[in-house]
mmCIF file of C-alpha atoms and ligand atoms in Angstrom:
data_model
loop_
_atom_site.group_PDB
_atom_site.id
_atom_site.type_symbol
_atom_site.label_atom_id
_atom_site.label_comp_id
_atom_site.label_asym_id
_atom_site.label_seq_id
_atom_site.Cartn_x
_atom_site.Cartn_y
_atom_site.Cartn_z
ATOM 1 C CA MET N 1482 0.028 0.104 0.158
ATOM 2 C CA LEU N 1483 2.804 2.424 0.954
ATOM 3 C CA SER N 1484 5.696 3.271 -1.533
ATOM 4 C CA GLU N 1485 9.054 2.823 -0.445
ATOM 5 C CA ALA N 1486 9.389 6.525 -0.181
ATOM 6 C CA GLU N 1487 6.614 6.919 2.023
ATOM 7 C CA ARG N 1488 7.724 4.002 4.238
ATOM 8 C CA GLN N 1489 11.146 5.726 4.523
ATOM 9 C CA ALA N 1490 9.482 9.225 5.255
ATOM 10 C CA TYR N 1491 7.360 7.274 8.087
ATOM 11 C CA ARG N 1492 10.637 5.794 9.674
ATOM 12 C CA ARG N 1493 12.251 8.926 9.538
ATOM 13 C CA ASP N 1494 9.577 11.313 10.564
ATOM 14 C CA GLY N 1495 7.403 9.085 12.756
ATOM 15 C CA PHE N 1496 4.324 10.333 10.768
ATOM 16 C CA LEU N 1497 2.944 10.224 7.196
ATOM 17 C CA VAL N 1498 0.089 12.119 5.817
ATOM 18 C CA VAL N 1499 -2.000 10.345 3.164
ATOM 19 C CA ARG N 1500 -4.090 12.710 1.442
ATOM 20 C CA ASP N 1501 -7.616 11.643 -0.006
ATOM 21 C CA PHE N 1502 -7.541 8.113 1.774
ATOM 22 C CA ALA N 1503 -11.047 8.053 2.426
ATOM 23 C CA ALA N 1504 -14.171 9.271 0.274
ATOM 24 C CA ALA N 1505 -15.952 12.470 1.099
ATOM 25 C CA GLU N 1506 -19.200 10.200 1.571
ATOM 26 C CA ALA N 1507 -17.679 7.766 3.946
ATOM 27 C CA CYS N 1508 -16.436 10.496 6.083
ATOM 28 C CA ASP N 1509 -19.610 12.142 6.122
ATOM 29 C CA ARG N 1510 -21.357 8.793 6.872
ATOM 30 C CA LEU N 1511 -19.118 8.555 9.993
ATOM 31 C CA VAL N 1512 -19.716 12.007 11.281
ATOM 32 C CA ALA N 1513 -23.509 11.596 11.078
ATOM 33 C CA ARG N 1514 -23.102 8.175 12.864
ATOM 34 C CA SER N 1515 -21.209 9.937 15.488
ATOM 35 C CA TYR N 1516 -24.134 12.442 16.034
ATOM 36 C CA GLU N 1517 -26.326 9.820 16.134
ATOM 37 C CA LEU N 1518 -24.780 7.921 18.915
ATOM 38 C CA ILE N 1519 -24.650 11.202 20.748
ATOM 39 C CA ASP N 1520 -28.154 11.874 20.283
ATOM 40 C CA GLY N 1521 -28.693 8.649 21.783
ATOM 41 C CA PHE N 1522 -26.493 9.185 24.914
ATOM 42 C CA ASP N 1523 -28.092 9.922 28.192
ATOM 43 C CA PRO N 1524 -25.594 12.057 30.099
ATOM 44 C CA LYS N 1525 -26.017 10.327 33.442
ATOM 45 C CA SER N 1526 -22.119 9.387 34.074
ATOM 46 C CA VAL N 1527 -19.722 12.517 33.385
ATOM 47 C CA SER N 1528 -16.154 12.220 32.440
ATOM 48 C CA VAL N 1529 -14.328 15.295 31.503
ATOM 49 C CA PHE N 1530 -11.264 14.498 29.537
ATOM 50 C CA THR N 1531 -8.088 16.480 29.057
ATOM 51 C CA THR N 1532 -4.648 14.633 28.586
ATOM 52 C CA ASP N 1533 -2.868 16.717 30.793
ATOM 53 C CA GLU N 1534 -5.196 16.214 33.837
ATOM 54 C CA GLN N 1535 -5.965 12.850 33.113
ATOM 55 C CA THR N 1536 -5.101 11.619 36.541
ATOM 56 C CA ARG N 1537 -7.286 13.934 38.339
ATOM 57 C CA THR N 1538 -10.429 13.507 36.144
ATOM 58 C CA THR N 1539 -10.239 9.839 35.441
ATOM 59 C CA ASP N 1540 -12.874 7.845 37.045
ATOM 60 C CA ALA N 1541 -14.534 4.420 36.629
ATOM 61 C CA TYR N 1542 -16.652 5.489 33.785
ATOM 62 C CA PHE N 1543 -13.212 6.215 31.804
ATOM 63 C CA LEU N 1544 -11.394 3.069 33.089
ATOM 64 C CA GLY N 1545 -14.325 1.199 31.906
ATOM 65 C CA SER N 1546 -14.555 2.304 28.484
ATOM 66 C CA GLY N 1547 -11.979 0.107 26.862
ATOM 67 C CA ASP N 1548 -14.451 -2.612 25.427
ATOM 68 C CA THR N 1549 -17.516 -0.456 25.104
ATOM 69 C CA VAL N 1550 -18.635 3.149 23.697
ATOM 70 C CA ARG N 1551 -18.921 5.705 25.952
ATOM 71 C CA PHE N 1552 -18.830 9.648 25.796
ATOM 72 C CA PHE N 1553 -16.541 12.268 27.478
ATOM 73 C CA PHE N 1554 -17.486 15.804 27.847
ATOM 74 C CA GLU N 1555 -15.358 18.788 26.996
ATOM 75 C CA ALA N 1556 -14.231 20.531 30.357
ATOM 76 C CA GLU N 1557 -15.920 23.872 29.088
ATOM 77 C CA ALA N 1558 -19.248 22.099 28.397
ATOM 78 C CA LEU N 1559 -20.296 21.978 31.793
ATOM 79 C CA ASP N 1560 -20.367 24.520 34.770
ATOM 80 C CA ARG N 1561 -19.304 23.744 38.259
ATOM 81 C CA GLU N 1562 -22.104 21.843 39.032
ATOM 82 C CA GLY N 1563 -21.761 19.578 35.890
ATOM 83 C CA LYS N 1564 -24.689 21.059 34.156
ATOM 84 C CA LEU N 1565 -24.340 21.376 30.403
ATOM 85 C CA GLN N 1566 -23.783 24.693 29.019
ATOM 86 C CA VAL N 1567 -23.927 23.963 25.507
ATOM 87 C CA PRO N 1568 -26.208 21.698 23.250
ATOM 88 C CA LYS N 1569 -25.178 17.730 23.631
ATOM 89 C CA ARG N 1570 -23.799 17.730 19.939
ATOM 90 C CA ARG N 1571 -21.601 20.501 20.775
ATOM 91 C CA ALA N 1572 -20.522 19.373 24.099
ATOM 92 C CA ILE N 1573 -18.783 16.068 23.535
ATOM 93 C CA ASN N 1574 -14.707 15.850 23.496
ATOM 94 C CA LYS N 1575 -14.674 12.282 22.456
ATOM 95 C CA ILE N 1576 -16.664 8.950 22.281
ATOM 96 C CA GLY N 1577 -14.532 5.798 22.880
ATOM 97 C CA HIS N 1578 -12.890 3.059 22.853
ATOM 98 C CA ALA N 1579 -14.235 0.107 21.113
ATOM 99 C CA LEU N 1580 -16.088 1.786 18.168
ATOM 100 C CA HIS N 1581 -14.298 -0.552 15.744
ATOM 101 C CA ASP N 1582 -15.581 -3.586 17.158
ATOM 102 C CA LEU N 1583 -19.135 -2.623 18.266
ATOM 103 C CA ASP N 1584 -20.309 -0.021 15.932
ATOM 104 C CA PRO N 1585 -21.164 -1.460 12.341
ATOM 105 C CA ALA N 1586 -20.353 1.843 10.485
ATOM 106 C CA PHE N 1587 -16.972 2.233 12.429
ATOM 107 C CA ALA N 1588 -16.141 -1.537 12.134
ATOM 108 C CA ALA N 1589 -16.438 -1.417 8.382
ATOM 109 C CA PHE N 1590 -14.373 1.640 8.301
ATOM 110 C CA SER N 1591 -11.708 0.328 10.454
ATOM 111 C CA ARG N 1592 -11.254 -3.016 8.677
ATOM 112 C CA ASP N 1593 -10.633 -1.645 5.269
ATOM 113 C CA PRO N 1594 -8.103 -4.120 3.761
ATOM 114 C CA ARG N 1595 -5.920 -0.984 2.722
ATOM 115 C CA LEU N 1596 -5.583 -0.287 6.421
ATOM 116 C CA LYS N 1597 -4.294 -4.028 6.968
ATOM 117 C CA SER N 1598 -1.532 -3.509 4.291
ATOM 118 C CA ILE N 1599 -0.417 -0.413 5.823
ATOM 119 C CA ALA N 1600 0.004 -1.999 9.340
ATOM 120 C CA GLU N 1601 2.148 -4.610 7.454
ATOM 121 C CA ASP N 1602 3.869 -2.008 5.679
ATOM 122 C CA VAL N 1603 4.917 -0.365 9.255
ATOM 123 C CA GLY N 1604 6.008 -3.795 10.476
ATOM 124 C CA LEU N 1605 3.105 -5.155 12.538
ATOM 125 C CA GLY N 1606 3.509 -8.650 12.071
ATOM 126 C CA ASP N 1607 0.167 -9.628 14.006
ATOM 127 C CA ALA N 1608 -1.874 -6.329 13.783
ATOM 128 C CA ARG N 1609 -4.540 -6.127 16.182
ATOM 129 C CA LEU N 1610 -6.889 -3.494 16.566
ATOM 130 C CA LEU N 1611 -6.868 -2.225 20.118
ATOM 131 C CA GLN N 1612 -8.739 1.161 20.586
ATOM 132 C CA SER N 1613 -10.577 3.588 18.650
ATOM 133 C CA MET N 1614 -12.502 6.836 19.283
ATOM 134 C CA VAL N 1615 -14.047 9.914 17.637
ATOM 135 C CA ILE N 1616 -12.607 13.209 18.459
ATOM 136 C CA LEU N 1617 -15.130 15.943 17.994
ATOM 137 C CA LYS N 1618 -13.195 19.076 18.747
ATOM 138 C CA PRO N 1619 -16.549 20.999 19.041
ATOM 139 C CA PRO N 1620 -16.515 24.654 17.808
ATOM 140 C CA GLY N 1621 -15.707 27.058 20.239
ATOM 141 C CA ILE N 1622 -14.791 24.778 23.159
ATOM 142 C CA GLY N 1623 -12.925 21.877 21.731
ATOM 143 C CA GLY N 1624 -10.222 21.391 24.215
ATOM 144 C CA GLU N 1625 -6.358 21.295 23.819
ATOM 145 C CA VAL N 1626 -4.675 18.193 23.639
ATOM 146 C CA GLY N 1627 -1.153 18.496 25.284
ATOM 147 C CA ALA N 1628 1.842 16.886 24.007
ATOM 148 C CA HIS N 1629 2.008 13.140 24.583
ATOM 149 C CA GLN N 1630 2.909 10.002 23.035
ATOM 150 C CA ASP N 1631 0.310 7.386 22.381
ATOM 151 C CA ALA N 1632 2.357 4.740 23.830
ATOM 152 C CA THR N 1633 2.059 6.488 27.117
ATOM 153 C CA PHE N 1634 -1.336 5.210 27.303
ATOM 154 C CA LEU N 1635 -1.271 2.250 24.822
ATOM 155 C CA TYR N 1636 1.796 0.520 26.068
ATOM 156 C CA THR N 1637 3.002 -2.717 25.020
ATOM 157 C CA ASP N 1638 6.615 -4.470 25.358
ATOM 158 C CA PRO N 1639 8.185 -3.939 23.095
ATOM 159 C CA ILE N 1640 6.530 -0.793 22.107
ATOM 160 C CA SER N 1641 4.282 -1.415 19.290
ATOM 161 C CA VAL N 1642 1.360 0.893 18.790
ATOM 162 C CA HIS N 1643 0.583 2.982 15.595
ATOM 163 C CA GLY N 1644 -2.083 5.463 15.233
ATOM 164 C CA PHE N 1645 -4.466 5.666 12.254
ATOM 165 C CA TRP N 1646 -5.858 9.160 12.283
ATOM 166 C CA PHE N 1647 -8.410 10.235 9.876
ATOM 167 C CA ALA N 1648 -9.687 13.675 9.491
ATOM 168 C CA LEU N 1649 -13.485 13.280 9.067
ATOM 169 C CA GLU N 1650 -13.657 17.125 8.440
ATOM 170 C CA ASP N 1651 -11.012 19.701 7.296
ATOM 171 C CA ALA N 1652 -8.601 20.002 9.885
ATOM 172 C CA THR N 1653 -6.877 23.291 9.865
ATOM 173 C CA LEU N 1654 -4.718 25.674 11.898
ATOM 174 C CA GLU N 1655 -8.066 27.480 12.817
ATOM 175 C CA ASN N 1656 -10.002 24.455 14.183
ATOM 176 C CA GLY N 1657 -7.133 22.809 16.120
ATOM 177 C CA CYS N 1658 -5.422 20.593 13.792
ATOM 178 C CA MET N 1659 -2.544 18.257 14.894
ATOM 179 C CA TRP N 1660 0.794 19.153 15.471
ATOM 180 C CA ALA N 1661 3.919 16.576 15.379
ATOM 181 C CA LEU N 1662 7.580 16.943 16.186
ATOM 182 C CA PRO N 1663 9.214 15.414 12.996
ATOM 183 C CA GLY N 1664 11.833 12.461 14.189
ATOM 184 C CA GLY N 1665 10.445 12.793 17.871
ATOM 185 C CA HIS N 1666 9.695 8.797 17.891
ATOM 186 C CA ARG N 1667 13.418 8.438 18.497
ATOM 187 C CA LEU N 1668 13.323 10.145 21.931
ATOM 188 C CA GLY N 1669 12.186 7.126 23.673
ATOM 189 C CA LEU N 1670 9.047 6.691 26.095
ATOM 190 C CA LYS N 1671 8.766 9.368 28.764
ATOM 191 C CA ARG N 1672 6.069 8.195 30.568
ATOM 192 C CA ARG N 1673 3.536 5.209 31.111
ATOM 193 C CA PHE N 1674 -0.085 5.723 32.129
ATOM 194 C CA ARG N 1675 -0.852 2.865 34.230
ATOM 195 C CA ARG N 1676 -3.320 1.343 36.693
ATOM 196 C CA ALA N 1677 -2.311 1.471 40.679
ATOM 197 C CA GLY N 1678 -4.916 0.512 42.990
ATOM 198 C CA ASP N 1679 -8.381 1.744 41.975
ATOM 199 C CA GLY N 1680 -6.866 4.655 40.187
ATOM 200 C CA VAL N 1681 -4.189 5.334 37.496
ATOM 201 C CA VAL N 1682 -0.635 7.312 37.880
ATOM 202 C CA PHE N 1683 1.839 8.468 35.276
ATOM 203 C CA GLU N 1684 4.955 6.471 35.810
ATOM 204 C CA GLU N 1685 7.878 8.584 34.709
ATOM 205 C CA LEU N 1686 10.321 6.789 32.664
ATOM 206 C CA ASP N 1687 12.560 9.623 31.537
ATOM 207 C CA ARG N 1688 13.196 12.759 33.308
ATOM 208 C CA ALA N 1689 13.941 14.655 30.182
ATOM 209 C CA PRO N 1690 10.313 16.155 29.451
ATOM 210 C CA LEU N 1691 8.892 16.171 25.942
ATOM 211 C CA PRO N 1692 10.028 19.269 24.108
ATOM 212 C CA LEU N 1693 7.500 22.028 24.563
ATOM 213 C CA PRO N 1694 5.176 23.045 21.543
ATOM 214 C CA PRO N 1695 5.021 24.752 19.395
ATOM 215 C CA GLU N 1696 8.846 25.135 19.150
ATOM 216 C CA GLY N 1697 9.912 22.131 16.530
ATOM 217 C CA TYR N 1698 6.364 20.995 15.753
ATOM 218 C CA VAL N 1699 4.854 21.044 12.411
ATOM 219 C CA PRO N 1700 1.046 21.510 11.860
ATOM 220 C CA LEU N 1701 -0.342 18.536 10.125
ATOM 221 C CA GLU N 1702 -3.179 20.445 8.066
ATOM 222 C CA ALA N 1703 -5.334 17.631 6.810
ATOM 223 C CA PRO N 1704 -8.353 18.062 4.421
ATOM 224 C CA LYS N 1705 -11.528 15.880 5.125
ATOM 225 C CA GLY N 1706 -10.212 12.288 4.048
ATOM 226 C CA THR N 1707 -6.886 12.353 4.897
ATOM 227 C CA LEU N 1708 -5.170 9.885 6.747
ATOM 228 C CA VAL N 1709 -2.199 10.566 9.428
ATOM 229 C CA LEU N 1710 -0.157 7.672 10.177
ATOM 230 C CA LEU N 1711 1.587 8.054 13.724
ATOM 231 C CA HIS N 1712 4.140 6.221 15.308
ATOM 232 C CA GLY N 1713 3.164 5.365 19.067
ATOM 233 C CA LEU N 1714 6.356 7.465 20.234
ATOM 234 C CA LEU N 1715 5.825 10.393 18.221
ATOM 235 C CA PRO N 1716 5.135 13.517 20.122
ATOM 236 C CA HIS N 1717 2.052 15.385 19.122
ATOM 237 C CA TRP N 1718 -0.525 17.851 20.459
ATOM 238 C CA SER N 1719 -3.320 20.067 18.958
ATOM 239 C CA ALA N 1720 -4.631 23.406 20.253
ATOM 240 C CA ALA N 1721 -7.861 24.170 21.428
ATOM 241 C CA ASN N 1722 -10.730 24.904 18.627
ATOM 242 C CA ARG N 1723 -11.778 28.535 19.087
ATOM 243 C CA SER N 1724 -13.147 28.536 15.676
ATOM 244 C CA PRO N 1725 -16.789 28.228 14.454
ATOM 245 C CA GLN N 1726 -16.090 25.110 12.620
ATOM 246 C CA SER N 1727 -15.929 21.657 14.334
ATOM 247 C CA ARG N 1728 -13.013 19.315 13.769
ATOM 248 C CA VAL N 1729 -14.043 16.013 13.929
ATOM 249 C CA ALA N 1730 -11.556 12.876 13.449
ATOM 250 C CA TYR N 1731 -11.572 9.155 13.795
ATOM 251 C CA SER N 1732 -8.745 7.604 15.353
ATOM 252 C CA LEU N 1733 -7.894 3.994 15.313
ATOM 253 C CA HIS N 1734 -5.005 2.386 17.336
ATOM 254 C CA VAL N 1735 -3.237 -0.891 16.221
ATOM 255 C CA ILE N 1736 -0.620 -2.864 18.369
ATOM 256 C CA ASP N 1737 1.205 -6.240 17.511
ATOM 257 C CA GLY N 1738 -0.379 -9.133 19.005
ATOM 258 C CA ALA N 1739 3.240 -10.735 19.519
ATOM 259 C CA ALA N 1740 4.096 -7.804 21.914
ATOM 260 C CA HIS N 1741 3.497 -8.287 25.781
ATOM 261 C CA TYR N 1742 0.332 -6.294 26.691
ATOM 262 C CA PRO N 1743 0.607 -5.529 30.574
ATOM 263 C CA ALA N 1744 -2.365 -6.278 32.865
ATOM 264 C CA ASP N 1745 -1.883 -2.666 34.522
ATOM 265 C CA ASN N 1746 -2.631 -0.845 31.257
ATOM 266 C CA TRP N 1747 -5.577 1.282 31.842
ATOM 267 C CA LEU N 1748 -7.343 -0.159 28.742
ATOM 268 C CA ARG N 1749 -8.916 -3.599 29.390
ATOM 269 C CA LEU N 1750 -10.808 -5.928 27.419
ATOM 270 C CA GLY N 1751 -13.506 -8.199 28.955
ATOM 271 C CA PRO N 1752 -13.558 -11.910 28.115
ATOM 272 C CA HIS N 1753 -16.509 -11.061 25.471
ATOM 273 C CA MET N 1754 -14.081 -8.927 23.602
ATOM 274 C CA PRO N 1755 -10.915 -10.618 22.087
ATOM 275 C CA LEU N 1756 -8.321 -8.703 20.701
ATOM 276 C CA ARG N 1757 -8.991 -9.026 16.857
ATOM 277 C CA GLY N 1758 -7.124 -8.217 13.829
ATOM 278 C CA PHE N 1759 -8.163 -6.534 10.697
HETATM 279 FE FE1 FE2 Z 804 -2.642 11.166 20.595
#
């Protein structure tokens, strides 16, 4: 699927932007499906998701979302008492984390044979679909996602996670496109997010922090239909969305079934949900 030049660029930079991967209609269908799911969501349980404050805001609702489909609010969507300040469709930060297994529309999109080939191209010998989410970045309040490495959250030994990130709508500088640090996947893993007792902790693995954005990071503006391939160790972040345009993206994370998956990873799959390939 990927040319030799693309494979080289991915090895060098830790990311690869593939334009026009998905048809506009396919993107529209997933956006429409996302809002349908939100419409059917009864916001009884609330979990606000920001990467920076994950330890503080993590709760059982989040920790139990690995093998189901749950909804997480934008921090700015709720007032101090947890009351919604904006319409529900404009309030959701993300939907996760097993859409690729449980929702027919996302499952079909995620099991595109081209993705299987790309997974092989990047060296996944036994690719397994671990986690998926819709990231909505709603207009006006879509939160910043601080610089991080996906392997912090989706750890295997050896590290094997790769991200497939799809722009379901145009991602621009104005609405909070992703930024990546070229070559930053060679810096090693800085920290690991893991379970400890009933909660979770960030375990520091390297005292040198990730380079602080935006210095050295490049914006990955991505028209609708673009696939951005992300190495699990690549530092990336995205700004808040203060524009009137939403920035809906779908992200799918794939690991190697041959790598060890530790029992203290935050994401756990119940016995009803085997870790399946493409
Ligand atoms: Fe990420």
